[in-house]
Amino acid sequence: MNQIVTKIYDKKDWLARQTWIVPACFIFSCLLAVLSIVLLAFRGFGGMEPAWMLSTGADILCMAVCAMLCFSAALNSKARNADTHAFVTLLTTNAFALFLDELSWLVQGNPSLRIINLIANVLFYMIGAVLVYLFWEYIRRALKLNNKPMRIADTFVTAMLYPSLMLCLINIFYPLFFEIGADGVYRRAAQWDVSQVYLSITMTVVVIAIAFAKASLKDRLVSISFVAIPFVNQILTSSVFGLSTQYAAMTVSIVLIYGVLFADREKALSSTEMELGVATKIQSNMLPNTFPFMPDRTEFDLYASMKPAKEVGGDFYDFFMIDENRLALVIADVSGKGIPAALFMMASKILIKNTVMTGKSPGEVLYAVNNQICENNQLDMFVTVWLGILDLSNGSLITANAGHEYPIIRKPNGDFELFKSKHSFVVGGIKGIKYKETEHKLQMGTKLFIYTDGIPEAINESGVQYGCENLISALNNNKDLSPDKLIKFVEADVERFIQNQPQFDDFTMLCIHYKGTTMKELTIEAAVESIDVVNDFVADELKALGCPKKAQIQIRIAIDELFGNIAKYAYSPDVGKATVRFEVEESPLSVIITFIDNGKPFNPLEQAEPDIHLSAQERDEGGLGIFLVRKTMNLVEYEYKNGQNILRIKKNISQ
């Protein structure tokens, strides 16, 4: 809640994004300065009293200063931020007030230009009220006044602005603050003091705010110039009609506050940015970022990325081998943002990895880590974690979910969908929590996509979230991409969705494509009694792939025929060994089964195809089994190589 209030108060996100402010203010200030000089050239100083000339000259000089300062801000694009935008906005408003002041003196005493004088002075008073309000906001930003009393004061100052502007407009019809006589001369009205009420109220609020501000003495003394300089100017000029240099005085105060307060802050910011740069590098180096990960392993393809919302983030991912066959996968999201979250993230990552390496299951790991974090968690921070341990040899995946987002899974030849598993409480919340585990068998070709809530909760300019539906749709539109390309596409799709909105949360994703062991072999005695063993060996692999029942039956018939031939004829009358090799191909998903023996050379494919139109009594014996194999398999081929009979069949199981 405090973060939301602060965001509304500062308006930094909105103000910092308005890239048009600096160039627009520069152009407008230049136009005012040029126009003021042109008007003075046409009017000249003839008939003007010395005080009027002094006021006009001060106005033009200060307008030029405002234009030059806006130009300086426009040149320094790297330093453009919310503070700079507030500065140039205030400068330009002040420049407009200076222009109106000059204009009113240029038309002073000219009856034919009485209406212009009236409008110029009405706008002059209105801009003065707006300028006072902007100056108040400027002081609040400079001193970081964001406590509850200051928010109440801000509401009061803002509310008082509107009636002040309305009172200015009344002067068009009734001389409340001033009047322009028939001679075209400006004169204060009896109720002129009313025009100073808003200024007096705001000045009082500023003085109180500065007095109680938690800022250095130097910063408070500089800020009081908002009151002091115009006040001194008022004392010095109040007795001389035509000497109106209050906005010139305000220009001095604006520059002074920016030059001291914001300049010091820029130095501190530069130092902080250097420290954040180091922190960012340390954090990025802690996350595994060398891809491909273990390129010599063919059982999987893996990619991950983390794009922090700030210089450093609270999200993290991790993956590492526990032993020869087990791969640990971790993705987590720490509460909060910035440096505190980054430190908590680093500690959590180390604890999780160290505990996983002790051999504990995912649920046991989170139980142990949670207890360790809860012991010294004075800031009440927590972390959501999804932890999985994948056995690469058989696809067994054991997971534990501590309040994290559901992963998204795509089975071979299927679509991506939510992979719902048992949820448990966050890590760091309550000591002694037991974490539930879920076991799942990944089929070869399965893709698993894990992410943090920054992805579905990304918001566009209309306040609409990206959502899980868009995420799943993006994945399904690119489901055949490799993990690295898939993650890069999702990140680009989220950025396209949010457009110019700032990234509110970290974007963290991890994707693994489980390919499984691409080849498995069984060497067994070439005997009829071994056919069932071979069928069981192949059937287990087919089930893991989600092979359709019809294809399983056809493959079983083919094994009966082909291994039966080896058992009966390859070594007869002796006995020998035969090897059955099982392999998987993707796109389309297919299985290749190869039969290898060292028996007598024999190519069953050379047998003539039987005439299936004849009756069983009329047909010659043999050839029907091979005929069925050829008809049901997508590929059947034979070769004799290095003293071995090699018969290979291929079946597409994606249908």
PDB file of C-alpha atoms in Angstrom, residues 145-312:
ATOM      1  CA  LEU A 145       8.118  15.459   1.672  1.00  0.00           C
ATOM      2  CA  ASN A 146       5.962  12.338   1.639  1.00  0.00           C
ATOM      3  CA  ASN A 147       4.601  11.784   5.135  1.00  0.00           C
ATOM      4  CA  LYS A 148       0.925  11.876   5.967  1.00  0.00           C
ATOM      5  CA  PRO A 149       0.792  15.550   7.118  1.00  0.00           C
ATOM      6  CA  MET A 150       2.503  16.624   3.895  1.00  0.00           C
ATOM      7  CA  ARG A 151       0.018  14.657   1.798  1.00  0.00           C
ATOM      8  CA  ILE A 152      -2.812  16.395   3.665  1.00  0.00           C
ATOM      9  CA  ALA A 153      -1.117  19.767   3.105  1.00  0.00           C
ATOM     10  CA  ASP A 154      -0.725  18.965  -0.575  1.00  0.00           C
ATOM     11  CA  THR A 155      -4.421  18.160  -0.859  1.00  0.00           C
ATOM     12  CA  PHE A 156      -5.243  21.488   0.812  1.00  0.00           C
ATOM     13  CA  VAL A 157      -2.887  23.527  -1.405  1.00  0.00           C
ATOM     14  CA  THR A 158      -4.257  21.807  -4.510  1.00  0.00           C
ATOM     15  CA  ALA A 159      -7.867  22.372  -3.465  1.00  0.00           C
ATOM     16  CA  MET A 160      -7.213  26.082  -2.802  1.00  0.00           C
ATOM     17  CA  LEU A 161      -5.750  26.544  -6.299  1.00  0.00           C
ATOM     18  CA  TYR A 162      -9.104  26.209  -8.074  1.00  0.00           C
ATOM     19  CA  PRO A 163     -11.016  28.968  -6.248  1.00  0.00           C
ATOM     20  CA  SER A 164      -7.938  31.193  -6.655  1.00  0.00           C
ATOM     21  CA  LEU A 165      -8.096  30.732 -10.423  1.00  0.00           C
ATOM     22  CA  MET A 166     -11.839  31.427 -10.450  1.00  0.00           C
ATOM     23  CA  LEU A 167     -11.297  34.687  -8.541  1.00  0.00           C
ATOM     24  CA  CYS A 168      -8.779  35.731 -11.209  1.00  0.00           C
ATOM     25  CA  LEU A 169     -11.347  35.173 -13.956  1.00  0.00           C
ATOM     26  CA  ILE A 170     -13.862  37.415 -12.170  1.00  0.00           C
ATOM     27  CA  ASN A 171     -11.582  40.367 -13.001  1.00  0.00           C
ATOM     28  CA  ILE A 172     -12.664  40.131 -16.641  1.00  0.00           C
ATOM     29  CA  PHE A 173     -16.110  41.326 -15.579  1.00  0.00           C
ATOM     30  CA  TYR A 174     -15.528  43.022 -12.212  1.00  0.00           C
ATOM     31  CA  PRO A 175     -12.418  44.823 -10.864  1.00  0.00           C
ATOM     32  CA  LEU A 176     -11.750  42.559  -7.898  1.00  0.00           C
ATOM     33  CA  PHE A 177      -7.940  42.622  -7.860  1.00  0.00           C
ATOM     34  CA  PHE A 178      -7.249  45.394 -10.380  1.00  0.00           C
ATOM     35  CA  GLU A 179      -8.808  47.581 -13.005  1.00  0.00           C
ATOM     36  CA  ILE A 180      -7.724  48.957 -16.350  1.00  0.00           C
ATOM     37  CA  GLY A 181      -8.974  52.510 -16.586  1.00  0.00           C
ATOM     38  CA  ALA A 182     -10.249  54.247 -19.674  1.00  0.00           C
ATOM     39  CA  ASP A 183      -6.752  55.647 -20.057  1.00  0.00           C
ATOM     40  CA  GLY A 184      -5.394  52.100 -20.390  1.00  0.00           C
ATOM     41  CA  VAL A 185      -3.494  52.266 -17.094  1.00  0.00           C
ATOM     42  CA  TYR A 186      -3.397  49.341 -14.651  1.00  0.00           C
ATOM     43  CA  ARG A 187      -4.384  50.119 -11.062  1.00  0.00           C
ATOM     44  CA  ARG A 188      -4.826  47.900  -8.025  1.00  0.00           C
ATOM     45  CA  ALA A 189      -8.376  47.525  -6.719  1.00  0.00           C
ATOM     46  CA  ALA A 190      -9.479  47.914  -3.109  1.00  0.00           C
ATOM     47  CA  GLN A 191      -9.668  44.116  -2.732  1.00  0.00           C
ATOM     48  CA  TRP A 192      -6.178  43.537  -4.180  1.00  0.00           C
ATOM     49  CA  ASP A 193      -5.026  41.898  -0.938  1.00  0.00           C
ATOM     50  CA  VAL A 194      -7.356  38.973  -1.718  1.00  0.00           C
ATOM     51  CA  SER A 195      -5.084  38.089  -4.661  1.00  0.00           C
ATOM     52  CA  GLN A 196      -2.282  37.426  -2.181  1.00  0.00           C
ATOM     53  CA  VAL A 197      -4.241  34.956  -0.034  1.00  0.00           C
ATOM     54  CA  TYR A 198      -3.251  31.858  -1.998  1.00  0.00           C
ATOM     55  CA  LEU A 199       0.388  32.970  -2.070  1.00  0.00           C
ATOM     56  CA  SER A 200       0.334  33.631   1.675  1.00  0.00           C
ATOM     57  CA  ILE A 201      -1.267  30.276   2.466  1.00  0.00           C
ATOM     58  CA  THR A 202       1.182  28.365   0.299  1.00  0.00           C
ATOM     59  CA  MET A 203       4.159  30.246   1.709  1.00  0.00           C
ATOM     60  CA  THR A 204       3.005  29.418   5.237  1.00  0.00           C
ATOM     61  CA  VAL A 205       2.636  25.748   4.345  1.00  0.00           C
ATOM     62  CA  VAL A 206       6.104  25.764   2.765  1.00  0.00           C
ATOM     63  CA  VAL A 207       7.706  27.326   5.820  1.00  0.00           C
ATOM     64  CA  ILE A 208       6.075  24.765   8.130  1.00  0.00           C
ATOM     65  CA  ALA A 209       7.029  21.903   5.788  1.00  0.00           C
ATOM     66  CA  ILE A 210      10.644  23.064   5.583  1.00  0.00           C
ATOM     67  CA  ALA A 211      10.831  23.467   9.356  1.00  0.00           C
ATOM     68  CA  PHE A 212       9.741  19.878   9.969  1.00  0.00           C
ATOM     69  CA  ALA A 213      11.393  18.301   6.908  1.00  0.00           C
ATOM     70  CA  LYS A 214      13.843  15.479   7.503  1.00  0.00           C
ATOM     71  CA  ALA A 215      16.461  17.142   5.356  1.00  0.00           C
ATOM     72  CA  SER A 216      19.849  18.679   5.951  1.00  0.00           C
ATOM     73  CA  LEU A 217      20.134  22.264   7.215  1.00  0.00           C
ATOM     74  CA  LYS A 218      21.678  23.301   3.897  1.00  0.00           C
ATOM     75  CA  ASP A 219      18.772  21.879   1.898  1.00  0.00           C
ATOM     76  CA  ARG A 220      16.224  23.587   4.125  1.00  0.00           C
ATOM     77  CA  LEU A 221      18.007  26.939   3.948  1.00  0.00           C
ATOM     78  CA  VAL A 222      18.128  26.759   0.151  1.00  0.00           C
ATOM     79  CA  SER A 223      14.453  25.774  -0.020  1.00  0.00           C
ATOM     80  CA  ILE A 224      13.381  28.707   2.139  1.00  0.00           C
ATOM     81  CA  SER A 225      14.555  30.935  -0.704  1.00  0.00           C
ATOM     82  CA  PHE A 226      11.116  30.308  -2.229  1.00  0.00           C
ATOM     83  CA  VAL A 227       9.738  32.513   0.549  1.00  0.00           C
ATOM     84  CA  ALA A 228      12.720  34.686   1.359  1.00  0.00           C
ATOM     85  CA  ILE A 229      13.732  35.976  -2.077  1.00  0.00           C
ATOM     86  CA  PRO A 230      10.208  36.992  -3.254  1.00  0.00           C
ATOM     87  CA  PHE A 231       9.540  38.452   0.217  1.00  0.00           C
ATOM     88  CA  VAL A 232      12.664  40.625   0.128  1.00  0.00           C
ATOM     89  CA  ASN A 233      11.824  41.624  -3.440  1.00  0.00           C
ATOM     90  CA  GLN A 234       8.312  42.625  -2.333  1.00  0.00           C
ATOM     91  CA  ILE A 235       9.695  44.854   0.433  1.00  0.00           C
ATOM     92  CA  LEU A 236      12.152  46.545  -1.930  1.00  0.00           C
ATOM     93  CA  THR A 237       9.678  47.175  -4.748  1.00  0.00           C
ATOM     94  CA  SER A 238       6.312  47.649  -3.046  1.00  0.00           C
ATOM     95  CA  SER A 239       6.681  51.425  -2.794  1.00  0.00           C
ATOM     96  CA  VAL A 240       7.522  51.908  -6.487  1.00  0.00           C
ATOM     97  CA  PHE A 241       4.647  51.544  -8.965  1.00  0.00           C
ATOM     98  CA  GLY A 242       5.773  49.748 -12.119  1.00  0.00           C
ATOM     99  CA  LEU A 243       8.651  47.905 -10.521  1.00  0.00           C
ATOM    100  CA  SER A 244       7.338  44.273 -10.713  1.00  0.00           C
ATOM    101  CA  THR A 245      10.291  41.944 -10.431  1.00  0.00           C
ATOM    102  CA  GLN A 246       8.682  39.188  -8.363  1.00  0.00           C
ATOM    103  CA  TYR A 247       8.927  36.611 -11.182  1.00  0.00           C
ATOM    104  CA  ALA A 248      12.517  37.567 -11.839  1.00  0.00           C
ATOM    105  CA  ALA A 249      13.081  36.857  -8.138  1.00  0.00           C
ATOM    106  CA  MET A 250      11.343  33.526  -8.537  1.00  0.00           C
ATOM    107  CA  THR A 251      13.693  32.664 -11.397  1.00  0.00           C
ATOM    108  CA  VAL A 252      16.622  33.138  -9.038  1.00  0.00           C
ATOM    109  CA  SER A 253      14.967  30.912  -6.436  1.00  0.00           C
ATOM    110  CA  ILE A 254      14.200  28.158  -8.993  1.00  0.00           C
ATOM    111  CA  VAL A 255      17.786  28.081 -10.250  1.00  0.00           C
ATOM    112  CA  LEU A 256      19.199  28.190  -6.728  1.00  0.00           C
ATOM    113  CA  ILE A 257      17.110  25.249  -5.498  1.00  0.00           C
ATOM    114  CA  TYR A 258      17.839  23.164  -8.587  1.00  0.00           C
ATOM    115  CA  GLY A 259      21.538  24.023  -8.602  1.00  0.00           C
ATOM    116  CA  VAL A 260      22.082  23.073  -4.971  1.00  0.00           C
ATOM    117  CA  LEU A 261      19.544  20.387  -4.077  1.00  0.00           C
ATOM    118  CA  PHE A 262      19.185  18.525  -7.349  1.00  0.00           C
ATOM    119  CA  ALA A 263      22.833  18.908  -8.309  1.00  0.00           C
ATOM    120  CA  ASP A 264      23.870  17.280  -5.028  1.00  0.00           C
ATOM    121  CA  ARG A 265      21.310  14.593  -5.620  1.00  0.00           C
ATOM    122  CA  GLU A 266      22.712  13.969  -9.106  1.00  0.00           C
ATOM    123  CA  LYS A 267      26.149  13.390  -7.564  1.00  0.00           C
ATOM    124  CA  ALA A 268      24.701  10.987  -5.033  1.00  0.00           C
ATOM    125  CA  LEU A 269      22.704   9.327  -7.803  1.00  0.00           C
ATOM    126  CA  SER A 270      25.838   8.851  -9.902  1.00  0.00           C
ATOM    127  CA  SER A 271      27.541   7.153  -6.967  1.00  0.00           C
ATOM    128  CA  THR A 272      24.468   5.014  -6.341  1.00  0.00           C
ATOM    129  CA  GLU A 273      24.279   4.064 -10.021  1.00  0.00           C
ATOM    130  CA  MET A 274      27.891   2.866  -9.873  1.00  0.00           C
ATOM    131  CA  GLU A 275      27.094   0.748  -6.825  1.00  0.00           C
ATOM    132  CA  LEU A 276      23.941  -0.591  -8.479  1.00  0.00           C
ATOM    133  CA  GLY A 277      25.983  -1.440 -11.562  1.00  0.00           C
ATOM    134  CA  VAL A 278      28.300  -3.555  -9.442  1.00  0.00           C
ATOM    135  CA  ALA A 279      25.302  -5.165  -7.696  1.00  0.00           C
ATOM    136  CA  THR A 280      23.703  -5.920 -11.070  1.00  0.00           C
ATOM    137  CA  LYS A 281      26.889  -7.585 -12.296  1.00  0.00           C
ATOM    138  CA  ILE A 282      27.196  -9.656  -9.112  1.00  0.00           C
ATOM    139  CA  GLN A 283      23.585 -10.773  -9.362  1.00  0.00           C
ATOM    140  CA  SER A 284      23.806 -11.673 -13.056  1.00  0.00           C
ATOM    141  CA  ASN A 285      26.989 -13.653 -12.398  1.00  0.00           C
ATOM    142  CA  MET A 286      25.217 -15.628  -9.680  1.00  0.00           C
ATOM    143  CA  LEU A 287      22.630 -16.886 -12.158  1.00  0.00           C
ATOM    144  CA  PRO A 288      23.764 -19.598 -14.590  1.00  0.00           C
ATOM    145  CA  ASN A 289      23.936 -17.890 -17.971  1.00  0.00           C
ATOM    146  CA  THR A 290      26.156 -20.104 -20.103  1.00  0.00           C
ATOM    147  CA  PHE A 291      24.129 -21.688 -22.881  1.00  0.00           C
ATOM    148  CA  PRO A 292      23.841 -24.329 -24.088  1.00  0.00           C
ATOM    149  CA  PHE A 293      24.067 -25.913 -20.643  1.00  0.00           C
ATOM    150  CA  MET A 294      26.061 -29.178 -20.798  1.00  0.00           C
ATOM    151  CA  PRO A 295      26.086 -29.399 -24.632  1.00  0.00           C
ATOM    152  CA  ASP A 296      27.403 -32.966 -24.491  1.00  0.00           C
ATOM    153  CA  ARG A 297      24.139 -34.148 -22.913  1.00  0.00           C
ATOM    154  CA  THR A 298      21.532 -34.973 -25.542  1.00  0.00           C
ATOM    155  CA  GLU A 299      18.677 -35.786 -23.155  1.00  0.00           C
ATOM    156  CA  PHE A 300      17.523 -32.157 -22.822  1.00  0.00           C
ATOM    157  CA  ASP A 301      17.741 -28.604 -24.100  1.00  0.00           C
ATOM    158  CA  LEU A 302      17.411 -25.772 -21.584  1.00  0.00           C
ATOM    159  CA  TYR A 303      17.327 -21.981 -21.538  1.00  0.00           C
ATOM    160  CA  ALA A 304      16.493 -19.315 -18.946  1.00  0.00           C
ATOM    161  CA  SER A 305      16.453 -15.528 -18.646  1.00  0.00           C
ATOM    162  CA  MET A 306      15.824 -12.868 -16.007  1.00  0.00           C
ATOM    163  CA  LYS A 307      15.082  -9.231 -16.862  1.00  0.00           C
ATOM    164  CA  PRO A 308      14.794  -7.191 -13.640  1.00  0.00           C
ATOM    165  CA  ALA A 309      12.293  -4.331 -13.337  1.00  0.00           C
ATOM    166  CA  LYS A 310      14.986  -2.309 -11.530  1.00  0.00           C
ATOM    167  CA  GLU A 311      18.770  -2.437 -11.742  1.00  0.00           C
ATOM    168  CA  VAL A 312      18.645  -5.506  -9.519  1.00  0.00           C
TER     169      VAL A 312
END
